[in-house]
mmCIF file of C-alpha atoms in Angstrom:
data_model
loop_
_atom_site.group_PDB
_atom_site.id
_atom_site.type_symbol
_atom_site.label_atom_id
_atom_site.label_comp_id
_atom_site.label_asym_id
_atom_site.label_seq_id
_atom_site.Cartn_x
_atom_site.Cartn_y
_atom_site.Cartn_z
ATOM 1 C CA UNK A 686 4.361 -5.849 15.877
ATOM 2 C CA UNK A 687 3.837 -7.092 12.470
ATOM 3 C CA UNK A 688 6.851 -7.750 9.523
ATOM 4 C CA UNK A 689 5.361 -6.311 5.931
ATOM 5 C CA UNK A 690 7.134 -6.425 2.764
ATOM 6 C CA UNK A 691 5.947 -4.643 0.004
ATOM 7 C CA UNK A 692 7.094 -4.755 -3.851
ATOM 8 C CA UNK A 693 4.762 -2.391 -6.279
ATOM 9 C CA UNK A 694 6.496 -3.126 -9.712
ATOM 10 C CA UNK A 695 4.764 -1.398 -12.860
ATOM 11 C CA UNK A 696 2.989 -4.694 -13.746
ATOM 12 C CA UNK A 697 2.408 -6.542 -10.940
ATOM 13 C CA UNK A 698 2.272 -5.516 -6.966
ATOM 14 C CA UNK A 699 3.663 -8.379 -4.694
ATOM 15 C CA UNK A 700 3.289 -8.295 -0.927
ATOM 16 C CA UNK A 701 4.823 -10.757 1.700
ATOM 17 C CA UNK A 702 4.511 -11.054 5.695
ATOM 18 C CA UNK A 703 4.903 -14.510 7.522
ATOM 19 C CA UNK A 704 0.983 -15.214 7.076
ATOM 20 C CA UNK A 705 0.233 -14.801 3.575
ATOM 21 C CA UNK A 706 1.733 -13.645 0.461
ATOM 22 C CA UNK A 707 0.184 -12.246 -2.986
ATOM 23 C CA UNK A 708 0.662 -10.965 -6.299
ATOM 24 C CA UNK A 709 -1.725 -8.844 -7.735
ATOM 25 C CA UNK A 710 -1.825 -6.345 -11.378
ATOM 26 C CA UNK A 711 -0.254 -3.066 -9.886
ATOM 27 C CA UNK A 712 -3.999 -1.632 -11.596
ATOM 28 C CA UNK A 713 -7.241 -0.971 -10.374
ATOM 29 C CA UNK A 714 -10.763 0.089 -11.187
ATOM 30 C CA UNK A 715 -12.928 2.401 -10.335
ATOM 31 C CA UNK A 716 -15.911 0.965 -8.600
ATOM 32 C CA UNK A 717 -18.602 3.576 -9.821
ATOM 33 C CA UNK A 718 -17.725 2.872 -13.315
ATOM 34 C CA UNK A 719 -18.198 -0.932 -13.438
ATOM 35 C CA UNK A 720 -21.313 -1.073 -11.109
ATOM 36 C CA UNK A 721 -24.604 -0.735 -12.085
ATOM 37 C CA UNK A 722 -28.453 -0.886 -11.547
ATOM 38 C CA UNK A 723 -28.378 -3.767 -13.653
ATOM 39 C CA UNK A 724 -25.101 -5.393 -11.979
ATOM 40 C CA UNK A 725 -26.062 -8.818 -10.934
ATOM 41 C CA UNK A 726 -23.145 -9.387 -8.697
ATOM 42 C CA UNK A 727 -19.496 -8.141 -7.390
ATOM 43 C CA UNK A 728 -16.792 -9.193 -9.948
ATOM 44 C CA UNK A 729 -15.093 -12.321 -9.630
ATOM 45 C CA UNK A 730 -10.941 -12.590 -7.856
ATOM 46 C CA UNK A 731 -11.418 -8.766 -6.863
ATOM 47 C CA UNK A 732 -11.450 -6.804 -4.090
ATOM 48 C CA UNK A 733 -13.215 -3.488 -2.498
ATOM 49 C CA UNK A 734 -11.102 -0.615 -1.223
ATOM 50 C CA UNK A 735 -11.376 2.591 0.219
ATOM 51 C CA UNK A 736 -8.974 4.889 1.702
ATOM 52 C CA UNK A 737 -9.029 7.292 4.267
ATOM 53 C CA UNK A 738 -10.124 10.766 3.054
ATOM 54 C CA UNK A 739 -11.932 9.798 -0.069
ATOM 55 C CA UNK A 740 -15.504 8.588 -0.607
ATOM 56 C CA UNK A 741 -14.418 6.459 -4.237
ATOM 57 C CA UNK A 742 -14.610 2.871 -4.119
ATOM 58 C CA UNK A 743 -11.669 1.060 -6.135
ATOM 59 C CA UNK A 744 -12.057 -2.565 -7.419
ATOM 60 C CA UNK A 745 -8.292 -4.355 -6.692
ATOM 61 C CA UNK A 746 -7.232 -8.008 -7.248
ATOM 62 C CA UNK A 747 -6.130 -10.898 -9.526
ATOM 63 C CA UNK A 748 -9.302 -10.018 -11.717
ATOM 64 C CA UNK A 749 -8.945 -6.401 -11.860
ATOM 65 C CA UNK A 750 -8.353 -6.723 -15.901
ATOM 66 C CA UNK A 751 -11.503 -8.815 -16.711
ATOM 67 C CA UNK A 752 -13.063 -5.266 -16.160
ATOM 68 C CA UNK A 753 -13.741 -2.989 -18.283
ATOM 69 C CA UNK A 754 -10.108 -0.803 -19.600
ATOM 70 C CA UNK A 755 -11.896 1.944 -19.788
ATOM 71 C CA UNK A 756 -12.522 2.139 -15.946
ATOM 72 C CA UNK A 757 -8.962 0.702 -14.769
ATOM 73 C CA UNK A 758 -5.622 3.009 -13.346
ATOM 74 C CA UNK A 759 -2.277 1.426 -13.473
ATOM 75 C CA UNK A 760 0.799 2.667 -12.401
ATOM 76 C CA UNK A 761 3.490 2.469 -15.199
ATOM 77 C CA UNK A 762 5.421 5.171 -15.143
ATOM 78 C CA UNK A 763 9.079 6.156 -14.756
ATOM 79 C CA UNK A 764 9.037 9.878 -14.519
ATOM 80 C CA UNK A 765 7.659 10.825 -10.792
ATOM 81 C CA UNK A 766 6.090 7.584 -10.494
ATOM 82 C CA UNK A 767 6.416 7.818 -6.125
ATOM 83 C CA UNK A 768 4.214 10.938 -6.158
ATOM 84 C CA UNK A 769 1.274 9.434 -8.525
ATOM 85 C CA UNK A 770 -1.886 8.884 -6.845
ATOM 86 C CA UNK A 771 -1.923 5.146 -8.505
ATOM 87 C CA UNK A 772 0.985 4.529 -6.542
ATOM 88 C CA UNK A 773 -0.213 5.687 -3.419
ATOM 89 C CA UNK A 774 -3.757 3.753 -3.850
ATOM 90 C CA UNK A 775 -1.677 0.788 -4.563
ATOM 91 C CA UNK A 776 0.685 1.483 -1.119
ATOM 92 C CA UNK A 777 -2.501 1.306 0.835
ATOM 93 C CA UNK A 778 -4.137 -1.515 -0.555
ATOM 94 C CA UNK A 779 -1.356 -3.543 -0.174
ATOM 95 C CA UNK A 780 -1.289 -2.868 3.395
ATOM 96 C CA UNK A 781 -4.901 -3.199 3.977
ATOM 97 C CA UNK A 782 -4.485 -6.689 2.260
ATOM 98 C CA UNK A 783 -1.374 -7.932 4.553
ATOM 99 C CA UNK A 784 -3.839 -6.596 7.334
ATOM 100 C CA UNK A 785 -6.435 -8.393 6.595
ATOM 101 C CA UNK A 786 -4.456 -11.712 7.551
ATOM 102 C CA UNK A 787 -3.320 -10.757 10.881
ATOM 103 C CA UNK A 788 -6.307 -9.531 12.295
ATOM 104 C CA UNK A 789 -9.523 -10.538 13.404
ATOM 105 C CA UNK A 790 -13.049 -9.183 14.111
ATOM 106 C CA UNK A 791 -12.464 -7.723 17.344
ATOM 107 C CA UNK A 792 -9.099 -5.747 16.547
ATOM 108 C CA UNK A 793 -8.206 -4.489 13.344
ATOM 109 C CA UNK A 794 -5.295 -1.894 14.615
ATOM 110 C CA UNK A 795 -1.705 -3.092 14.170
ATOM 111 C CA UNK A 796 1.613 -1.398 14.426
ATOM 112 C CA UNK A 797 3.449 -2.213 11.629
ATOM 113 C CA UNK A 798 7.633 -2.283 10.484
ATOM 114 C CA UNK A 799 7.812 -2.420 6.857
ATOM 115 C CA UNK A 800 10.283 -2.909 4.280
ATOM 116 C CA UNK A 801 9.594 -1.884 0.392
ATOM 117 C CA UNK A 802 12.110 -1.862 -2.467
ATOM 118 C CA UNK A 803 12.821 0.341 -5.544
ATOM 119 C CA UNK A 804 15.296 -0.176 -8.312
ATOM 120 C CA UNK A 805 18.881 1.052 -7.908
ATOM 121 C CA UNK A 806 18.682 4.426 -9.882
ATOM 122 C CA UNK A 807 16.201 5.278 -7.720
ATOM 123 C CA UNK A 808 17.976 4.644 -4.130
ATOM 124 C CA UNK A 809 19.028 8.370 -3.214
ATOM 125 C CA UNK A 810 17.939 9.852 -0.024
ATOM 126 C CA UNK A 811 15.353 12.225 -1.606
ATOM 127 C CA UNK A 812 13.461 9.011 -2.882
ATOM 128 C CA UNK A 813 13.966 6.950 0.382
ATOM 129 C CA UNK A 814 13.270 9.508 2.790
ATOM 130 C CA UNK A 815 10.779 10.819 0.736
ATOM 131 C CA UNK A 816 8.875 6.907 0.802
ATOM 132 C CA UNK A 817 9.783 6.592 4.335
ATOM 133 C CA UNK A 818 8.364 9.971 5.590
ATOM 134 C CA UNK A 819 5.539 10.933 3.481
ATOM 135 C CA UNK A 820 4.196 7.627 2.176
ATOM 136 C CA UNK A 821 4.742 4.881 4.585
ATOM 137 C CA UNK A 822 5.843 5.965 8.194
ATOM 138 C CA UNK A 823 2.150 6.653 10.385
ATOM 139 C CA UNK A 824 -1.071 5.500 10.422
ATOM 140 C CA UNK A 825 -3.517 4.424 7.158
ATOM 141 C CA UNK A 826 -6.889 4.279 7.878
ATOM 142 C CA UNK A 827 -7.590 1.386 4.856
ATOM 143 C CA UNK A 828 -11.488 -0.046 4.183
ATOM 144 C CA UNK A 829 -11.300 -3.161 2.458
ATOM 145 C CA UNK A 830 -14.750 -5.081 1.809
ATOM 146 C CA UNK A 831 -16.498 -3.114 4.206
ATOM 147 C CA UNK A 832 -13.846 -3.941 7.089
ATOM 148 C CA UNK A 833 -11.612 -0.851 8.542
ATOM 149 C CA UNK A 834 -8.534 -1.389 9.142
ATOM 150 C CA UNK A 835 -5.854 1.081 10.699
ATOM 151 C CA UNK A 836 -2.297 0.186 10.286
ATOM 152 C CA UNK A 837 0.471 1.740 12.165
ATOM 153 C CA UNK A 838 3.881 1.750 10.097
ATOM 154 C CA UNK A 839 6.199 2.446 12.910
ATOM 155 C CA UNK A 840 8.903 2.102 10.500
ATOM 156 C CA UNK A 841 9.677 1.994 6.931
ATOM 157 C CA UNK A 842 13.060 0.346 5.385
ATOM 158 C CA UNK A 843 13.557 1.141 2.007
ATOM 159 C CA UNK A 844 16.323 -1.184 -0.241
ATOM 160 C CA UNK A 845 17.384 -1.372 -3.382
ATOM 161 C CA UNK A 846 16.308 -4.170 -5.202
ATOM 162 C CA UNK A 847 19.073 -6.335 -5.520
ATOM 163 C CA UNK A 848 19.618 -6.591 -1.897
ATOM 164 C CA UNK A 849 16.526 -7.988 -1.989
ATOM 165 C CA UNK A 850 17.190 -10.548 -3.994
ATOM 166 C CA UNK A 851 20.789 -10.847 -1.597
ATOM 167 C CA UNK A 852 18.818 -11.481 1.268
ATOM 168 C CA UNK A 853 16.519 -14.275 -0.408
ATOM 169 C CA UNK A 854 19.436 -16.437 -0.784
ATOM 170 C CA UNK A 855 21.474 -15.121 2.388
ATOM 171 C CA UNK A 856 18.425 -16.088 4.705
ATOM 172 C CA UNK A 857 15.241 -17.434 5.711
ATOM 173 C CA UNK A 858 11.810 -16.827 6.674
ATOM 174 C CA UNK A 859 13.066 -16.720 10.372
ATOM 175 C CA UNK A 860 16.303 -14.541 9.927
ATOM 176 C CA UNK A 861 18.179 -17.147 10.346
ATOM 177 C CA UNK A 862 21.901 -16.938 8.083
ATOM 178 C CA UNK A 863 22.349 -19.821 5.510
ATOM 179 C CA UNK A 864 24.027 -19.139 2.976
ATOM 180 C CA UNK A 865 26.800 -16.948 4.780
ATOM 181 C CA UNK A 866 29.493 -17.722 2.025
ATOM 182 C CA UNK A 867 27.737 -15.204 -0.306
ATOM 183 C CA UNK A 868 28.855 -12.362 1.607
ATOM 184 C CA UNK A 869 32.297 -12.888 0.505
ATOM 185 C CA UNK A 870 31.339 -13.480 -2.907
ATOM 186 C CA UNK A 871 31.103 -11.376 -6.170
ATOM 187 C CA UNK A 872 27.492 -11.514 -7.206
ATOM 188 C CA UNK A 873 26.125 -10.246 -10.471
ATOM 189 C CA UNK A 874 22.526 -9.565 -10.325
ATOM 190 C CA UNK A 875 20.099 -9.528 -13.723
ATOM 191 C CA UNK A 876 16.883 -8.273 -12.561
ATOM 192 C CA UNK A 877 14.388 -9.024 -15.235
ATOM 193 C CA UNK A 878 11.498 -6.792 -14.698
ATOM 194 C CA UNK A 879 8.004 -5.525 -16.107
ATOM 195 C CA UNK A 880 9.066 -1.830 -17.687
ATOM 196 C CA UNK A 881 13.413 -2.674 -16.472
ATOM 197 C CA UNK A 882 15.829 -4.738 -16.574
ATOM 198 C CA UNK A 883 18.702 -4.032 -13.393
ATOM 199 C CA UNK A 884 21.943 -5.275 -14.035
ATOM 200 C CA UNK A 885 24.074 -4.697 -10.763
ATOM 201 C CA UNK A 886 26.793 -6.226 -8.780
ATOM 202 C CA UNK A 887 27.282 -6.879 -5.060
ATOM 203 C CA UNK A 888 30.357 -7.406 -3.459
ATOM 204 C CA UNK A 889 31.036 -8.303 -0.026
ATOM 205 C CA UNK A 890 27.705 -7.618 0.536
ATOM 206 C CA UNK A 891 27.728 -4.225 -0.515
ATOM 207 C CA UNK A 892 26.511 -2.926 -4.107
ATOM 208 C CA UNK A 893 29.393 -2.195 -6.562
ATOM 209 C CA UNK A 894 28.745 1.163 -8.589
ATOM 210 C CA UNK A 895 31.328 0.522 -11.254
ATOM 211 C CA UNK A 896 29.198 -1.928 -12.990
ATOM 212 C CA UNK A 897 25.914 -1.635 -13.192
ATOM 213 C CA UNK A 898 23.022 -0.133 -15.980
ATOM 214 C CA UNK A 899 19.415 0.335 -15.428
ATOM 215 C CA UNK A 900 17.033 0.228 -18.722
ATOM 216 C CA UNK A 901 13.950 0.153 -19.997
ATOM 217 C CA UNK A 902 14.243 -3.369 -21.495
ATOM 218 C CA UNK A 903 11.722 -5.644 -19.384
ATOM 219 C CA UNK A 904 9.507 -7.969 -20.363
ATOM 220 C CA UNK A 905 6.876 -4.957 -21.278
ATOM 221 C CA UNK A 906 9.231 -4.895 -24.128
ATOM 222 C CA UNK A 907 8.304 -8.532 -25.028
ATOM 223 C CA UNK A 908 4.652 -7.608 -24.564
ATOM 224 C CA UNK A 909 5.440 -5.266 -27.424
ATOM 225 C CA UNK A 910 7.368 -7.158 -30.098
ATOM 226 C CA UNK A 911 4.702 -9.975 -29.535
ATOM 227 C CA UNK A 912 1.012 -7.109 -29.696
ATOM 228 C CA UNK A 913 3.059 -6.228 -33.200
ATOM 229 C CA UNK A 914 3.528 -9.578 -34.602
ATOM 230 C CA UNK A 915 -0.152 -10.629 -33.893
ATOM 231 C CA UNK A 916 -1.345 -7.579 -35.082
ATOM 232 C CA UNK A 917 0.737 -8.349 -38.482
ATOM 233 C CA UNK A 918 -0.247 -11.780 -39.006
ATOM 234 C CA UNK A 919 -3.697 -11.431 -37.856
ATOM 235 C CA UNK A 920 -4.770 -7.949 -38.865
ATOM 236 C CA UNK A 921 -6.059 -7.356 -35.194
ATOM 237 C CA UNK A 922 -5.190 -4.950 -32.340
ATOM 238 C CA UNK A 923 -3.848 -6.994 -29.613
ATOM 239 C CA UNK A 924 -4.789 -6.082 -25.947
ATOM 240 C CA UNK A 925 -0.875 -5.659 -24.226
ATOM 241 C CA UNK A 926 -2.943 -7.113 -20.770
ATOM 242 C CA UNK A 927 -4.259 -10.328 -22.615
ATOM 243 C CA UNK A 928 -1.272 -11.060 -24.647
ATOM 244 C CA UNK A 929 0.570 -10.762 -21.158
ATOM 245 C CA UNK A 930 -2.490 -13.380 -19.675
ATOM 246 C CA UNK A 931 -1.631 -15.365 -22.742
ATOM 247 C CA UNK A 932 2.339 -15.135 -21.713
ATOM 248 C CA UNK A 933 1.519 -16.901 -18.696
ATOM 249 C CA UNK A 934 -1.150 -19.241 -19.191
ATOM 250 C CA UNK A 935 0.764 -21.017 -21.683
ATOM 251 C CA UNK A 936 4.596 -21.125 -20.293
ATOM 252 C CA UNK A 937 3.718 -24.613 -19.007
ATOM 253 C CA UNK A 938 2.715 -26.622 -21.591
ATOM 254 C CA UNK A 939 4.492 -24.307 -24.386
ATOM 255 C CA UNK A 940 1.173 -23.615 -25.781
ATOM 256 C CA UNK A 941 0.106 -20.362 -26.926
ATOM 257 C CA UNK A 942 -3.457 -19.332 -27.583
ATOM 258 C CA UNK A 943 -4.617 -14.977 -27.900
ATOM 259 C CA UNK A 944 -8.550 -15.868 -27.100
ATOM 260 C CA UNK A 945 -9.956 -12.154 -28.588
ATOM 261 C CA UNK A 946 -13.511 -13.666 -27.923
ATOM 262 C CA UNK A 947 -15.211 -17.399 -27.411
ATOM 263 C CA UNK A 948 -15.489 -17.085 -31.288
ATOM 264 C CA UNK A 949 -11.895 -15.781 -32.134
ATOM 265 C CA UNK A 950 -9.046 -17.438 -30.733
ATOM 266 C CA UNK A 951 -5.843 -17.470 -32.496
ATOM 267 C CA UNK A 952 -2.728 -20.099 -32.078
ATOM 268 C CA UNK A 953 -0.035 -17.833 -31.683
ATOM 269 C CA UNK A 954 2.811 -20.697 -30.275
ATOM 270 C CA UNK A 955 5.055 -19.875 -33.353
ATOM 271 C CA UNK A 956 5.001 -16.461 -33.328
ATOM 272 C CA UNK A 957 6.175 -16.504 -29.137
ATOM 273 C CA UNK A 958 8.331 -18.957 -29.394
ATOM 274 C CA UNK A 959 10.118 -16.238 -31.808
ATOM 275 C CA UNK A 960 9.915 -13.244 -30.323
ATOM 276 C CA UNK A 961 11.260 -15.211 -26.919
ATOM 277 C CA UNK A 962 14.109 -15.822 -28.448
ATOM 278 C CA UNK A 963 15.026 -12.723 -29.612
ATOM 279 C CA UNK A 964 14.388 -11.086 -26.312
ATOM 280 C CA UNK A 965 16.401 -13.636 -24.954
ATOM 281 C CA UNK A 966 19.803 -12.993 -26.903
ATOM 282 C CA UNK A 967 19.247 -9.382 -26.540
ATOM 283 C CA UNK A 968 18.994 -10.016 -23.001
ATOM 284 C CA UNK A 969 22.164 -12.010 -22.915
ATOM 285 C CA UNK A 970 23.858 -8.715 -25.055
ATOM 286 C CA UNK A 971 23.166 -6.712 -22.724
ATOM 287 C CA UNK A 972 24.123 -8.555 -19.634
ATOM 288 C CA UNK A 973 27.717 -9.539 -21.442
ATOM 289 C CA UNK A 974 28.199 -5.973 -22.354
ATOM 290 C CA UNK A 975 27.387 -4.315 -18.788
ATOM 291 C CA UNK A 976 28.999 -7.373 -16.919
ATOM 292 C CA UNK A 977 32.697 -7.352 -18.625
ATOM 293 C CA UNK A 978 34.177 -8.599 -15.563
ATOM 294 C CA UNK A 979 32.117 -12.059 -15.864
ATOM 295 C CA UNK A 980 35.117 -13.805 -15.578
ATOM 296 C CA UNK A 981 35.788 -12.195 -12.005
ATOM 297 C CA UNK A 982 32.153 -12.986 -11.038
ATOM 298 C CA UNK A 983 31.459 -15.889 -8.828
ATOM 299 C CA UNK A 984 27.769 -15.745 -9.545
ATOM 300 C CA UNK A 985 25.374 -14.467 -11.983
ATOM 301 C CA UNK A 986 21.653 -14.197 -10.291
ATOM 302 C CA UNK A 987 18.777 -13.964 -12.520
ATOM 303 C CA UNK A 988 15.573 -13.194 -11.373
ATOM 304 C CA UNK A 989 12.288 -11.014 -11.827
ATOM 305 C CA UNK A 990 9.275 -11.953 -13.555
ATOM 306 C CA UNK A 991 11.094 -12.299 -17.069
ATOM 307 C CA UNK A 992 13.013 -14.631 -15.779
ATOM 308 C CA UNK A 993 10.086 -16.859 -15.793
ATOM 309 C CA UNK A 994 9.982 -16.537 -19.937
ATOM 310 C CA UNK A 995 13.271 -16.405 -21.332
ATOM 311 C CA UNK A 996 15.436 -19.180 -22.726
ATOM 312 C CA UNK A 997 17.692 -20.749 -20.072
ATOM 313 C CA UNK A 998 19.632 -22.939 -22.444
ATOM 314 C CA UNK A 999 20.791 -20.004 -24.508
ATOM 315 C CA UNK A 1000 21.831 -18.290 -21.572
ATOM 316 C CA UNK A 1001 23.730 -21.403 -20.146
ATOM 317 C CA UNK A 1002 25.223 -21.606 -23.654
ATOM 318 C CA UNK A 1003 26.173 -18.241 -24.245
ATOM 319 C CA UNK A 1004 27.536 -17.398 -20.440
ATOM 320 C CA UNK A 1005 30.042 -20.499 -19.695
ATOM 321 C CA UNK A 1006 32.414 -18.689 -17.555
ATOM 322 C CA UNK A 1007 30.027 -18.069 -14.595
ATOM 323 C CA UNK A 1008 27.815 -20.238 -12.457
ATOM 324 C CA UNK A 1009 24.371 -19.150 -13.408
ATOM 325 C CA UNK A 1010 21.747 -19.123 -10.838
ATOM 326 C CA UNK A 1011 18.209 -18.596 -11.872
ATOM 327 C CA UNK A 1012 16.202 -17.883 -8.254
ATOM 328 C CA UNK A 1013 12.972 -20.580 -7.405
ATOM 329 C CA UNK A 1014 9.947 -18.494 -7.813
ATOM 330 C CA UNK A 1015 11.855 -15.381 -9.328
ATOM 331 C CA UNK A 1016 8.577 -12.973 -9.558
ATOM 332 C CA UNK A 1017 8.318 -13.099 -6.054
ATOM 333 C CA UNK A 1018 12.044 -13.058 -5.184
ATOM 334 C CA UNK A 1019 12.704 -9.175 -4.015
ATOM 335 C CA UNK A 1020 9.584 -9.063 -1.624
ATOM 336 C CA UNK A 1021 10.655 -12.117 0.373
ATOM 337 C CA UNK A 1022 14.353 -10.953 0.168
ATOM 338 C CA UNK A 1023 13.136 -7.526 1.787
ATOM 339 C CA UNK A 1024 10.797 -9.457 4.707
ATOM 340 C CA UNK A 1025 14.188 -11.655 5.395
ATOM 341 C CA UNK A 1026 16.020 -8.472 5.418
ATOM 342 C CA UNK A 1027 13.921 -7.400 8.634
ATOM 343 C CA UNK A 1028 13.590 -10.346 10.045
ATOM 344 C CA UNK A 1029 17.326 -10.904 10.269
ATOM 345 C CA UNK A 1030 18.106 -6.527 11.464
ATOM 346 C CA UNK A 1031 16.024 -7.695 14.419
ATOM 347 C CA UNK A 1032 17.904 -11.257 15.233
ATOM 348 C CA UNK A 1033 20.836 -9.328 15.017
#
C-alpha cells in the first residue's frame, strides 16, 4: 500500500508520495493536434497519457506550454470546476505519474490511500464525498508512455487546505510529531494561490470559522496587472503563460526579460518590480482587514506559490505584532502537508 498526495491548483498540479514529487501546469494538450506527418520528434519535458475509456492521446508535463495554445486544456475555473473533464484528466495523470515511481516492469497494479486538498469554501460534504466517491475511491486504468498502469485508491482523504499547510510544520515525512506546540497555538494562515488567496485561522488544531475570507486575489491577478502594463508600454499582447515563465525565471537574479521571439525580447524589470509591489500592499490590506485579531495570533503562515513573489520586507514592516512565518518551498507546501497528514492517521 502506497501514500499519494495530490494538489491540482488552477495553475499548477503538484503531486507528492515518499519516492518522488512534481509540479507540473494543471494544462494539457491534445496529442492529435500537435503531431504530425512532418513531426520530427515527441516534444521536449512532456509526457503521453491515456485514460481508460477513451482512445485520445493527451500531451502532460513541465513543457506542456511550449505547444501550441491552440491545442492545450487547462483547468481554471471556479464555478463546477470538480465535475470538468480537465479536472478529471488531470486526477488521473497525476496518479499515473506517482505510479510510475513505485512500480516496475513486471507489476504495474498498486492499491493506493490518497489524500487531496481543496480550498476552505469548498470543504462541505457534497464536495468531499463527492471527490472521494466518484473521482478518487476505485480503480484507474491510466496509460502513460505506452505503459498501463492500474491504480487502486482504496481510500481517499480529502482536507482543506490549510491543514495542509498545519501538517507540514506539525510533522514529517515519517509521521513522526515535531512541532507539537502548534497545536495549542493560534495560527493565521495566508494562502497565496494561482486564481485565490485563503486567509483562515486554526486554533487548537481545529479551523476557526469566525475569521476567515476566500477571494479571487492570487497571483493570476499579478499575471494581469503585469500582461496590461507590457501591453501599454510595448504596444504588444502579452501571453498570461509566458509572462508567468518570465515571473519565475527571473525571481533569482531580479531580472526580468518577456522574450516574444529570438528577435523581440523586452526588459521588463521596472515594470515587475512595480506591479509586485502593489500586489504586495494589497495583499497585506487584505490580510490586516480579515485578520483583526492579529494581535491575538501567535503566528501568521504564509505560503502558496505567491508567496514565492511578493515583498517580504513590506510585510515584516507593515505586520509587527505577529511572528511571521513564510513556509521553505511554499508552492509545494499543502501537498506534503496532506502526505504527512496520512502518514501520521496511520502511526497513530
Amino acid at each position: 500500500m502506497y501514500n499519494f498526495a495530490m494538489d491540482i491548483g488552477n495553475n499548477q498540479t503538484k503531486l507528492f508520495s515518499g519516492e518522488g514529487s512534481y509540479i507540473y501546469p494543471s494544462a494539457y494538450a491534445d496529442k492529435s493536434l500537435i503531431d504530425s506527418r512532418f513531426t520530427m520528434k515527441e516534444p521536449d519535458d512532456v509526457d503521453v497519457y491515456r485514460v481508460s475509456g477513451s482512445d485520445e492521446q493527451y500531451y502532460w508535463g513541465q513543457g506542456v506550454y511550449k505547444l501550441k495554445s491552440d491545442a492545450i486544456t487547462d483547468s481554471i475555473s471556479f464555478t463546477g470546476r470538480y465535475t470538468q473533464t480537465a479536472y478529471k484528466n488531470l486526477c488521473e495523470f497525476g496518479l499515473a505519474r506517482l505510479a510510475a515511481e513505485v512500480t516496475d516492469e513486471d507489476n504495474k497494479i498498486i492499491d493506493v490511500n490518497l489524500t487531496v486538498g481543496v480550498p476552505t469554501g469548498d470543504f462541505d460534504v457534497e464536495t468531499c464525498d463527492y471527490l472521494a466517491d466518484k473521482i478518487f475511491k476505485g480503480k484507474h486504468l491510466v496509460v502513460r508512455n505506452q505503459d498501463e498502469y492500474i491504480i487502486n485508491v482504496k481510500q481517499c482523504n480529502v482536507l482543506p487546505q490549510p491543514i495542509g499547510t498545519l501538517y507540514e510544520l506539525l510533522v514529517n515525512d515519517k509521521g513522526q510529531l515535531v512541532n507539537p506546540e502548534l497545536t495549542e497555538e493560534r495560527l493565521a494562515i495566508a494562502d497565496i494561490g494561482s486564481s485565490t488567496l485563503l486567509l483562515d485561522e486554526v486554533y487548537n488544531g481545529a479551523l476557526d470559522e469566525s475569521n476567515r475570507t476566500q477571494q479571487k486575489f492570487g497571483i493570476n491577478t499579478l499575471y494581469r496587472w503585469l500582461m496590461k502594463a507590457i501591453e501599454m508600454k510595448y504596444n504588444i499582447i502579452p501571453d498570461i503563460h509566458l509572462v508567468e515563465t518570465t515571473l519565475r525565471d527571473g525571481l533569482n537574479d531580479k531580472r526580468f526579460v518577456y522574450k516574444q521571439s529570438n528577435n523581440n525580447q523586452f526588459d521588463i524589470t521596472d515594470i515587475v518590480e512595480k506591479q509586485i509591489k502593489l500586489y504586495t500592499n494589497r495583499i497585506i490590506e487584505i490580510i490586516q482587514t480579515t485578520f483583526q485579531n492579529l494581535p491575538d495570533v501567535d503566528n501568521l503562515i504564509i505560503t502558496g506559490g505567491g508567496a514565492n513573489v511578493i515583498k517580504r520586507n513590506a510585510l515584516l514592516s507593515a505586520i509587527q505584532d505577529t511572528q511571521i512565518t513564510v513556509i521553505e518551498n511554499p508552492e509545494f507546501a499543502n501537498v506534503t502537508g496532506y502526505y504527512r497528514y496520512e502518514q501520521y492517521r496511520q502511526n497513530n
